[in-house]
Coordinates of C-alpha atoms and ligand atoms in Angstrom, one line a residue:
M738 CA -34.6 -40.3 -0.5
G739 CA -31.2 -39.4 0.6
Y740 CA -31.1 -37.5 4.0
V741 CA -29.9 -34.2 2.7
K742 CA -32.7 -34.3 0.0
D743 CA -35.0 -35.0 3.2
K744 CA -33.7 -32.3 5.1
F745 CA -33.8 -29.8 2.4
K746 CA -37.4 -30.6 1.6
A747 CA -38.4 -30.1 5.3
V748 CA -36.6 -26.7 5.6
A749 CA -38.2 -25.6 2.2
D750 CA -41.8 -26.7 3.3
E751 CA -41.5 -24.5 6.4
Q752 CA -40.2 -21.6 4.4
A753 CA -42.9 -22.0 1.9
K754 CA -45.3 -21.7 4.4
E755 CA -43.5 -18.7 6.0
I756 CA -43.5 -16.9 2.2
K757 CA -47.2 -17.8 1.8
N758 CA -47.9 -15.7 5.0
I759 CA -45.9 -12.9 4.1
I760 CA -47.7 -12.7 0.8
A761 CA -51.1 -12.9 2.3
E762 CA -50.4 -10.6 5.1
H763 CA -47.9 -8.0 3.7
G764 CA -47.9 -8.4 0.0
E765 CA -48.9 -5.0 -0.9
M766 CA -46.2 -3.6 1.2
V767 CA -44.0 -1.3 -1.3
L768 CA -40.2 -2.2 -1.0
D769 CA -39.0 0.7 -2.8
K770 CA -39.5 3.3 -5.4
V771 CA -38.0 2.6 -9.0
T772 CA -36.7 5.5 -10.9
I773 CA -36.4 6.3 -14.5
A774 CA -32.7 6.1 -14.1
Q775 CA -32.6 2.7 -12.8
A776 CA -35.0 1.4 -15.4
Y777 CA -32.3 2.6 -18.1
Q778 CA -29.1 1.8 -16.2
G779 CA -29.1 -1.8 -15.5
M780 CA -31.9 -1.9 -12.8
R781 CA -29.2 -1.2 -10.1
G782 CA -30.5 -1.4 -6.6
I783 CA -34.2 -2.5 -7.4
P784 CA -35.3 -5.1 -5.0
G785 CA -37.1 -7.4 -7.4
L786 CA -35.7 -10.9 -6.4
I787 CA -35.8 -13.5 -3.6
T788 CA -32.5 -15.5 -3.3
E789 CA -32.2 -17.6 -0.2
T790 CA -28.8 -18.9 -0.5
S791 CA -26.7 -15.6 0.2
L792 CA -27.3 -11.9 0.6
L793 CA -24.8 -9.1 -0.5
D794 CA -23.8 -5.8 1.5
S795 CA -22.2 -3.2 -0.2
N796 CA -19.7 -2.2 2.4
E797 CA -19.4 -5.7 4.0
G798 CA -19.4 -8.0 1.0
I799 CA -21.0 -11.5 0.8
R800 CA -22.8 -13.3 3.5
F801 CA -23.7 -16.9 2.8
R802 CA -26.8 -17.8 5.0
G803 CA -25.8 -15.2 7.5
Y804 CA -21.8 -16.3 7.6
S805 CA -19.0 -14.1 6.2
I806 CA -16.1 -15.5 4.2
P807 CA -13.9 -15.4 7.2
E808 CA -16.6 -17.1 9.3
L809 CA -16.9 -19.9 6.7
R810 CA -13.1 -20.3 6.6
E811 CA -13.4 -21.2 10.5
K812 CA -16.7 -23.1 10.7
L813 CA -17.1 -25.0 7.8
P814 CA -15.5 -28.4 7.8
H815 CA -11.8 -28.9 6.2
A816 CA -10.3 -31.7 4.4
E817 CA -7.8 -33.9 6.6
G818 CA -4.7 -32.0 7.0
G819 CA -6.1 -28.8 5.4
S820 CA -7.5 -25.7 6.8
E821 CA -9.5 -24.3 3.8
P822 CA -13.4 -24.8 3.8
L823 CA -14.7 -27.8 1.6
P824 CA -17.3 -26.4 -0.9
E825 CA -19.4 -29.3 -0.3
G826 CA -19.9 -27.8 3.0
L827 CA -21.0 -24.5 1.7
F828 CA -23.3 -26.2 -0.6
Y829 CA -25.2 -28.1 2.3
L830 CA -25.4 -24.5 4.0
M831 CA -26.8 -23.0 1.2
L832 CA -29.4 -25.7 0.6
T833 CA -30.4 -26.5 4.2
G834 CA -29.3 -23.1 6.2
E835 CA -27.3 -25.3 8.5
V836 CA -23.5 -25.4 9.1
P837 CA -22.7 -29.0 8.2
T838 CA -20.9 -31.6 10.1
Q839 CA -17.8 -33.3 8.8
E840 CA -20.3 -36.3 8.2
N841 CA -22.5 -34.2 6.2
V842 CA -19.8 -33.2 4.1
E843 CA -18.2 -36.4 3.6
H844 CA -21.7 -37.8 2.4
I845 CA -22.0 -35.0 -0.2
S846 CA -18.3 -35.7 -1.5
A847 CA -19.2 -39.4 -1.6
T848 CA -22.5 -38.8 -3.6
W849 CA -20.8 -36.4 -6.1
A850 CA -18.0 -39.0 -6.6
R851 CA -20.6 -41.7 -7.3
R852 CA -22.5 -39.7 -9.7
S853 CA -19.4 -38.1 -11.5
H854 CA -19.5 -40.3 -14.7
V855 CA -19.8 -38.3 -17.9
P856 CA -21.3 -40.1 -20.9
N857 CA -19.1 -40.4 -23.8
H858 CA -21.3 -38.0 -26.1
V859 CA -20.2 -35.4 -24.1
F860 CA -16.6 -35.8 -24.7
A861 CA -17.7 -36.5 -28.4
T862 CA -19.3 -33.1 -28.5
I863 CA -16.5 -31.4 -26.9
E864 CA -14.1 -33.1 -29.6
A865 CA -16.3 -31.8 -32.4
L866 CA -15.2 -28.2 -31.5
P867 CA -11.9 -26.7 -32.9
V868 CA -9.4 -27.0 -30.1
S869 CA -9.1 -23.3 -30.4
T870 CA -12.6 -22.7 -29.3
H871 CA -12.6 -20.7 -25.9
P872 CA -12.8 -23.2 -22.9
M873 CA -16.0 -21.2 -21.7
T874 CA -17.7 -22.0 -25.1
Q875 CA -16.6 -25.5 -25.0
F876 CA -17.7 -25.6 -21.1
S877 CA -21.3 -24.1 -22.0
I878 CA -21.9 -26.5 -25.0
A879 CA -20.7 -29.5 -22.8
V880 CA -23.4 -28.4 -20.3
L881 CA -25.6 -28.4 -22.9
A882 CA -24.8 -31.9 -24.4
L883 CA -25.3 -33.4 -20.9
Q884 CA -28.8 -32.1 -20.8
T885 CA -29.7 -35.7 -22.2
E886 CA -29.5 -36.7 -18.7
S887 CA -32.0 -34.6 -17.4
K888 CA -34.3 -36.4 -15.1
F889 CA -36.5 -33.0 -14.8
A890 CA -36.9 -32.8 -18.5
K891 CA -38.0 -36.6 -18.8
A892 CA -40.4 -36.3 -15.9
Y893 CA -41.9 -33.2 -17.3
E894 CA -42.8 -34.7 -20.7
E895 CA -44.2 -37.7 -18.9
G896 CA -46.2 -35.5 -17.0
I897 CA -45.5 -34.6 -13.2
S898 CA -47.5 -32.5 -10.4
K899 CA -46.0 -29.1 -9.7
K900 CA -45.6 -30.4 -6.1
E901 CA -42.9 -32.9 -7.6
Y902 CA -40.7 -30.2 -9.7
W903 CA -38.2 -29.6 -6.8
D904 CA -37.4 -33.4 -6.7
Y905 CA -36.1 -33.5 -10.2
V906 CA -34.5 -30.5 -10.0
Y907 CA -32.5 -31.6 -7.1
E908 CA -31.6 -34.8 -8.5
D909 CA -30.3 -32.8 -11.6
T910 CA -28.5 -30.4 -9.6
M911 CA -26.6 -33.1 -7.6
T912 CA -25.6 -34.9 -11.0
L913 CA -24.6 -31.8 -12.7
I914 CA -22.6 -30.6 -9.9
A915 CA -21.1 -34.2 -9.5
R916 CA -20.0 -34.1 -13.5
L917 CA -18.7 -30.5 -14.0
P918 CA -15.0 -31.1 -12.8
R919 CA -14.6 -33.9 -14.9
I920 CA -15.9 -31.9 -17.9
A921 CA -14.0 -28.9 -17.0
A922 CA -10.8 -31.0 -16.5
Y923 CA -11.3 -32.7 -19.9
I924 CA -11.6 -29.4 -21.6
Y925 CA -8.2 -28.1 -19.8
R926 CA -6.4 -31.5 -20.7
R927 CA -7.8 -31.4 -24.5
K928 CA -6.8 -27.9 -25.0
Y929 CA -3.4 -27.5 -23.3
K930 CA -2.1 -31.0 -22.4
N931 CA -2.2 -32.9 -25.8
G932 CA -5.4 -34.4 -24.8
E933 CA -3.9 -36.5 -22.2
H934 CA -6.6 -37.1 -19.8
I935 CA -6.4 -38.1 -16.2
Q936 CA -9.1 -40.3 -14.7
P937 CA -10.8 -39.2 -11.7
D938 CA -9.9 -40.4 -8.1
G939 CA -13.0 -41.3 -6.3
M940 CA -11.2 -41.2 -2.9
L941 CA -10.9 -37.4 -3.2
D942 CA -13.0 -34.6 -2.2
W943 CA -14.7 -32.7 -4.8
S944 CA -11.8 -30.1 -5.3
A945 CA -9.0 -32.3 -4.9
N946 CA -10.4 -34.4 -7.4
F947 CA -10.6 -31.6 -9.7
A948 CA -7.2 -30.6 -8.9
H949 CA -6.0 -34.2 -9.5
M950 CA -7.9 -34.3 -12.9
L951 CA -6.3 -30.9 -14.2
G952 CA -2.9 -32.5 -13.4
F953 CA -2.1 -30.9 -10.1
D954 CA -1.6 -33.3 -7.3
N955 CA -0.1 -31.0 -4.8
H956 CA -1.6 -30.4 -1.1
S957 CA -1.4 -26.8 -1.5
F958 CA -3.0 -26.4 -4.7
A959 CA -5.9 -28.5 -3.5
E960 CA -6.2 -26.3 -0.5
L961 CA -6.5 -23.4 -3.2
M962 CA -9.0 -25.2 -5.0
R963 CA -11.2 -25.7 -2.1
L964 CA -11.1 -21.9 -1.1
Y965 CA -11.5 -20.8 -4.7
L966 CA -14.7 -23.2 -5.2
T967 CA -16.1 -21.9 -2.0
I968 CA -15.7 -18.2 -2.4
H969 CA -16.9 -18.0 -6.1
S970 CA -19.9 -20.1 -5.6
D971 CA -22.6 -17.2 -4.9
H972 CA -23.0 -13.6 -4.6
E973 CA -26.6 -13.1 -4.2
G974 CA -29.3 -13.5 -7.0
G975 CA -29.0 -10.3 -9.3
N976 CA -25.4 -10.9 -10.9
V977 CA -25.7 -11.9 -14.6
S978 CA -24.7 -15.7 -14.1
A979 CA -27.1 -16.2 -11.1
H980 CA -29.8 -14.1 -12.5
A981 CA -29.7 -15.7 -16.0
T982 CA -29.9 -19.3 -14.3
H983 CA -32.9 -18.3 -12.2
L984 CA -34.6 -16.6 -15.2
V985 CA -34.3 -19.5 -17.7
G986 CA -35.2 -21.8 -14.9
S987 CA -38.3 -20.1 -14.2
A988 CA -39.6 -21.0 -17.8
L989 CA -39.2 -24.7 -16.2
S990 CA -36.2 -25.1 -18.6
D991 CA -34.2 -28.1 -16.7
P992 CA -31.0 -27.2 -14.7
Y993 CA -28.8 -28.0 -17.4
L994 CA -30.3 -25.8 -19.8
S995 CA -30.7 -23.0 -17.1
F996 CA -27.0 -23.4 -15.8
A997 CA -25.6 -23.3 -19.5
A998 CA -27.4 -19.9 -19.7
G999 CA -25.7 -18.9 -16.4
M1000 CA -22.5 -20.0 -17.9
T1001 CA -22.7 -17.9 -21.3
G1002 CA -23.4 -14.9 -18.9
L1003 CA -20.4 -15.5 -16.7
A1004 CA -18.1 -15.7 -20.0
G1005 CA -18.7 -12.0 -20.4
P1006 CA -15.5 -9.6 -19.8
L1007 CA -17.5 -7.3 -17.2
H1008 CA -18.5 -10.5 -15.1
G1009 CA -16.5 -13.9 -14.7
L1010 CA -14.0 -13.5 -17.8
A1011 CA -12.6 -10.6 -15.8
N1012 CA -10.5 -13.1 -14.0
Q1013 CA -8.9 -13.8 -17.4
E1014 CA -8.4 -10.2 -18.4
V1015 CA -6.8 -9.1 -15.1
I1016 CA -3.8 -11.5 -15.6
R1017 CA -3.6 -10.4 -19.2
W1018 CA -3.4 -6.9 -18.2
I1019 CA -0.9 -7.6 -15.3
E1020 CA 1.4 -9.6 -17.7
E1021 CA 1.2 -6.8 -20.4
L1022 CA 2.4 -4.4 -18.1
Q1023 CA 5.3 -6.6 -16.8
E1024 CA 6.2 -7.2 -20.6
N1025 CA 6.0 -3.5 -21.6
L1026 CA 8.2 -2.5 -18.8
G1027 CA 10.7 -5.7 -19.0
T1028 CA 10.2 -6.4 -15.3
L1029 CA 8.1 -8.8 -13.2
E1030 CA 7.9 -6.4 -10.4
P1031 CA 7.0 -2.7 -11.8
S1032 CA 7.4 0.1 -9.2
K1033 CA 4.3 1.9 -7.8
E1034 CA 4.9 4.9 -10.0
Q1035 CA 5.0 2.7 -13.3
I1036 CA 1.6 0.9 -12.1
A1037 CA 0.0 4.2 -11.7
Q1038 CA 1.0 5.3 -15.2
Y1039 CA -0.1 2.2 -16.7
I1040 CA -3.4 2.6 -15.0
K1041 CA -3.8 6.0 -16.3
D1042 CA -2.8 4.9 -19.8
T1043 CA -5.7 2.2 -19.5
L1044 CA -8.4 4.8 -18.5
A1045 CA -6.9 7.2 -21.3
A1046 CA -7.6 4.5 -23.8
G1047 CA -11.2 4.2 -23.0
K1048 CA -10.8 0.5 -21.4
V1049 CA -11.7 -0.7 -18.1
V1050 CA -9.2 -1.6 -15.3
P1051 CA -9.9 -5.3 -15.1
G1052 CA -10.8 -6.7 -11.5
Y1053 CA -11.7 -3.2 -10.2
G1054 CA -15.1 -1.8 -9.8
H1055 CA -18.5 -3.5 -8.9
A1056 CA -22.2 -3.2 -9.4
V1057 CA -23.0 -3.4 -5.9
L1058 CA -19.9 -3.5 -3.6
R1059 CA -18.3 -0.3 -2.2
K1060 CA -15.5 -1.6 -0.5
T1061 CA -12.5 -4.3 -1.0
D1062 CA -14.4 -7.3 -1.8
P1063 CA -13.9 -9.9 1.1
R1064 CA -13.3 -12.5 -1.8
F1065 CA -10.1 -10.6 -2.8
T1066 CA -9.0 -10.5 1.0
A1067 CA -9.3 -14.2 1.5
Q1068 CA -7.3 -14.8 -1.7
M1069 CA -4.8 -12.3 -0.5
E1070 CA -4.4 -14.0 3.0
F1071 CA -3.9 -17.2 1.2
A1072 CA -1.1 -15.8 -0.6
K1073 CA 0.5 -14.3 2.1
T1074 CA 0.7 -17.9 3.7
H1075 CA 1.5 -19.7 0.8
C1076 CA 3.5 -17.6 -1.6
P1077 CA 4.3 -14.0 -0.4
E1078 CA 7.5 -13.5 -2.4
N1079 CA 5.7 -14.4 -6.0
P1080 CA 6.6 -11.3 -8.0
T1081 CA 3.3 -11.2 -9.6
V1082 CA 1.4 -11.7 -6.5
K1083 CA 3.4 -8.9 -5.1
T1084 CA 2.2 -6.9 -8.3
V1085 CA -1.2 -7.5 -7.7
W1086 CA -0.8 -6.1 -4.1
N1087 CA 0.9 -3.0 -5.4
V1088 CA -1.9 -2.3 -7.8
Y1089 CA -4.2 -2.5 -5.0
E1090 CA -2.0 0.1 -3.2
V1091 CA -2.2 2.6 -6.3
A1092 CA -5.4 1.9 -8.2
P1093 CA -8.1 2.7 -5.7
A1094 CA -6.9 6.8 -5.5
I1095 CA -6.6 6.8 -9.1
L1096 CA -10.0 5.3 -10.0
E1097 CA -11.6 7.4 -7.4
S1098 CA -10.3 10.6 -8.9
T1099 CA -11.9 10.1 -12.1
G1100 CA -15.1 11.1 -10.3
K1101 CA -17.6 8.6 -12.0
I1102 CA -16.4 5.1 -11.0
K1103 CA -18.6 4.1 -8.0
N1104 CA -16.3 1.3 -6.6
P1105 CA -12.6 1.9 -6.9
W1106 CA -11.8 -1.1 -5.0
P1107 CA -10.9 -4.6 -5.9
N1108 CA -13.3 -7.5 -6.8
V1109 CA -12.7 -11.1 -6.6
D1110 CA -11.0 -11.6 -10.1
A1111 CA -8.3 -9.1 -9.0
H1112 CA -6.2 -11.8 -7.5
S1113 CA -7.0 -15.2 -8.6
G1114 CA -4.9 -15.2 -11.6
A1115 CA -1.8 -14.6 -10.2
L1116 CA -2.3 -17.4 -7.5
L1117 CA -3.0 -19.9 -10.3
K1118 CA 0.1 -18.8 -12.2
H1119 CA 2.1 -19.3 -9.0
Y1120 CA 0.9 -23.3 -9.1
G1121 CA 1.6 -23.6 -12.6
L1122 CA -2.2 -23.1 -14.1
V1123 CA -0.8 -20.7 -16.6
E1124 CA -3.4 -20.7 -19.1
E1125 CA -5.5 -17.7 -18.2
D1126 CA -8.4 -18.4 -21.0
F1127 CA -9.2 -21.3 -18.6
Y1128 CA -9.8 -19.3 -15.5
T1129 CA -13.6 -18.7 -16.1
V1130 CA -14.3 -22.3 -16.3
L1131 CA -13.0 -22.5 -12.8
F1132 CA -15.2 -19.9 -11.8
G1133 CA -18.1 -21.5 -13.5
V1134 CA -17.5 -24.8 -11.6
S1135 CA -18.0 -23.0 -8.5
R1136 CA -20.9 -20.8 -9.6
A1137 CA -22.9 -23.8 -10.2
L1138 CA -22.7 -24.6 -6.4
G1139 CA -24.7 -21.4 -5.6
V1140 CA -27.2 -21.0 -8.6
L1141 CA -28.1 -24.7 -8.6
A1142 CA -28.9 -24.5 -4.9
S1143 CA -30.9 -21.5 -5.7
L1144 CA -32.6 -23.3 -8.5
C1145 CA -33.7 -26.2 -6.1
W1146 CA -35.0 -23.5 -3.9
D1147 CA -36.9 -21.8 -6.6
R1148 CA -38.9 -24.9 -7.6
A1149 CA -39.2 -26.0 -3.9
L1150 CA -41.2 -22.6 -3.2
G1151 CA -43.0 -22.6 -6.1
F1152 CA -41.7 -19.4 -7.8
P1153 CA -43.5 -18.6 -11.0
I1154 CA -42.1 -17.5 -14.4
E1155 CA -40.2 -14.2 -14.2
R1156 CA -41.6 -11.5 -16.4
P1157 CA -40.8 -7.8 -15.1
K1158 CA -42.5 -4.9 -17.2
S1159 CA -40.5 -3.2 -19.7
M1160 CA -41.2 0.1 -21.4
T1161 CA -40.4 2.0 -24.5
T1162 CA -38.8 5.4 -24.5
E1163 CA -41.8 7.1 -26.0
W1164 CA -43.8 5.4 -23.0
V1165 CA -41.3 7.3 -20.6
Q1166 CA -41.6 10.5 -22.3
K1167 CA -45.4 10.3 -22.1
F1168 CA -45.2 9.4 -18.3
I1169 CA -42.8 12.4 -17.8
A1170 CA -45.2 14.7 -19.6
K1171 CA -48.4 13.4 -17.7
S1172 CA -46.5 13.7 -14.3
Q1173 CA -45.2 17.2 -15.2
A1174 CA -48.9 18.3 -16.1
T1175 CA -50.6 16.8 -13.0
A1176 CA -47.7 18.5 -10.6
Ligands
CMX124 N1 -12.2 0.8 -14.9 C1 -12.5 1.9 -15.7 N2 -13.9 2.3 -15.6 C2 -14.6 1.9 -14.8 C3 -14.3 0.9 -14.0 C4 -12.9 0.1 -14.1 N3 -12.8 -0.7 -13.0 N4 -15.4 0.3 -13.3 C5 -16.6 1.2 -13.7 N5 -15.9 2.0 -14.6 C6 -16.7 3.2 -15.2 C7 -17.9 2.5 -16.0 O1 -17.4 1.7 -17.3 C8 -18.9 3.6 -16.2 O2 -18.3 4.5 -17.3 P1 -19.4 5.2 -18.4 O3 -20.1 6.0 -17.4 O4 -18.4 5.9 -19.1 O5 -20.1 4.1 -18.9 C9 -18.5 4.3 -14.7 O6 -17.3 4.0 -14.3 C10 -19.6 3.9 -13.7 O7 -19.7 2.7 -13.7 P2 -20.1 1.9 -12.4 O8 -21.6 2.7 -11.9 O9 -19.3 2.3 -11.2 O10 -20.0 0.4 -12.6 P3 -21.3 -0.5 -12.9 O11 -22.1 -1.0 -12.0 O12 -21.9 0.2 -14.3 O13 -20.3 -1.4 -13.5 C11 -18.4 -3.2 -13.2 C12 -19.5 -2.5 -12.7 C13 -18.0 -4.3 -12.6 C14 -18.8 -4.0 -14.8 C15 -17.4 -2.3 -13.8 O14 -16.9 -1.8 -12.4 C16 -16.3 -2.6 -14.5 O15 -16.6 -2.9 -15.8 N6 -15.1 -3.4 -13.8 C17 -14.1 -3.9 -14.7 C18 -14.4 -5.3 -15.0 C19 -14.5 -6.2 -13.9 O16 -13.7 -6.5 -12.9 N7 -15.5 -7.0 -13.7 C20 -15.6 -8.2 -12.8 C21 -16.6 -7.9 -11.7 C22 -16.8 -9.0 -10.8 C23 -17.4 -10.3 -11.3 O17 -18.7 -10.1 -11.7 O18 -16.8 -11.1 -11.6

């Protein structure tokens, strides 16, 4: 067994003991009440899931194992000559709860490089799709095609003890994460670069190799990828991609099947696809007005027109957050260092200055502040990655780190199949009548 796996198992065994005690001694404690409105409206705020890798505070934003994004940027190991965190380090932190050393991170980089070979039938599956197929559809299908490689599915078929599930899920997790950049880059080069593919460079870290295979051998872009792949990785357990992966995994579907479910959820415009929608919305504004730098007054009018047309302002709002997303702020800081004069970046900043007040004035939008998707497109465009319908695939590659680390935890802790209770409206009406009669 590799030492990261040993360490994970030791930490998970301790945590499993803790949880057993919690359930034995406090299992009957009530966490919260559930209202009828919550049942109808997306289960907002119902505490009904355990996710060990990260925790979201509605005002402060995400913390990974207790560390905020600014803390991660400082504490996680960096690449040589770089200052952004290596996502390998965040994966180690989410898996073991400990900040990794440089050596730990290099070990994970090397492991993923060794496992990165993608079988030919996965490329053949991608090639069977029309080139016009949305990159997120190609990506999800490619992940399903890779399911032939699942060690968990094979072992389960042969018959394994419940105690061993975590081991095979861990192995599948490491292999799947290792291969995702190659698959994503293949889809990119196929769709936008006439199928001129670039072979991986096993000497590079996970993000720099991904940037290289996409066709961007530039130090500053590799740094952006390291930051991007770190900050998009996890956002506690209730968001659509994390929850879908966890839910499907609870049926003991293997990590490939589970992650594909997460990715088809990430492909929705209210979730990950918003990064594509944001930049389209900004470019439409620039085109309509014939300027790359519209004034704040023009932006304000465009926001009002978007709302009046019954559309959402993409990149703004959140189901849990109630302040500016620290993932937005991290990208803004990166842009201030690397491309403060870029007109689209400046437009993103001007939207940030005018949108919250307008959104707040509607009286119904609970969070008028920007989320992670409000900034990423402008940065990618700056470096020449201009094909916005690919942006959610980048998000997906990153999201694998969080949701698959969580899946390892789910199996190591022996979580059961997920099965919340649903009701019918007739049931709710009878419940109301009965409660009123007894009151
Ligand atoms: N623009 C316009 N209207 C918005 C809005 C926005 N950015 N955000 C919320 N609203 C509207 C909702 O559509 C809802 O309207 P109705 O009552 O008419 O249905 C009302 O305000 C209340 O919604 P809410 O409670 O504030 O927000 P929800 O928790 O229901 O939804 C989210 C959250 C993210 C789906 C929503 O804010 C939204 O659609 N934002 C734009 C899309 C986006 O940026 N998504 C990315 C989120 C981050 C990610 O997952 O990647």
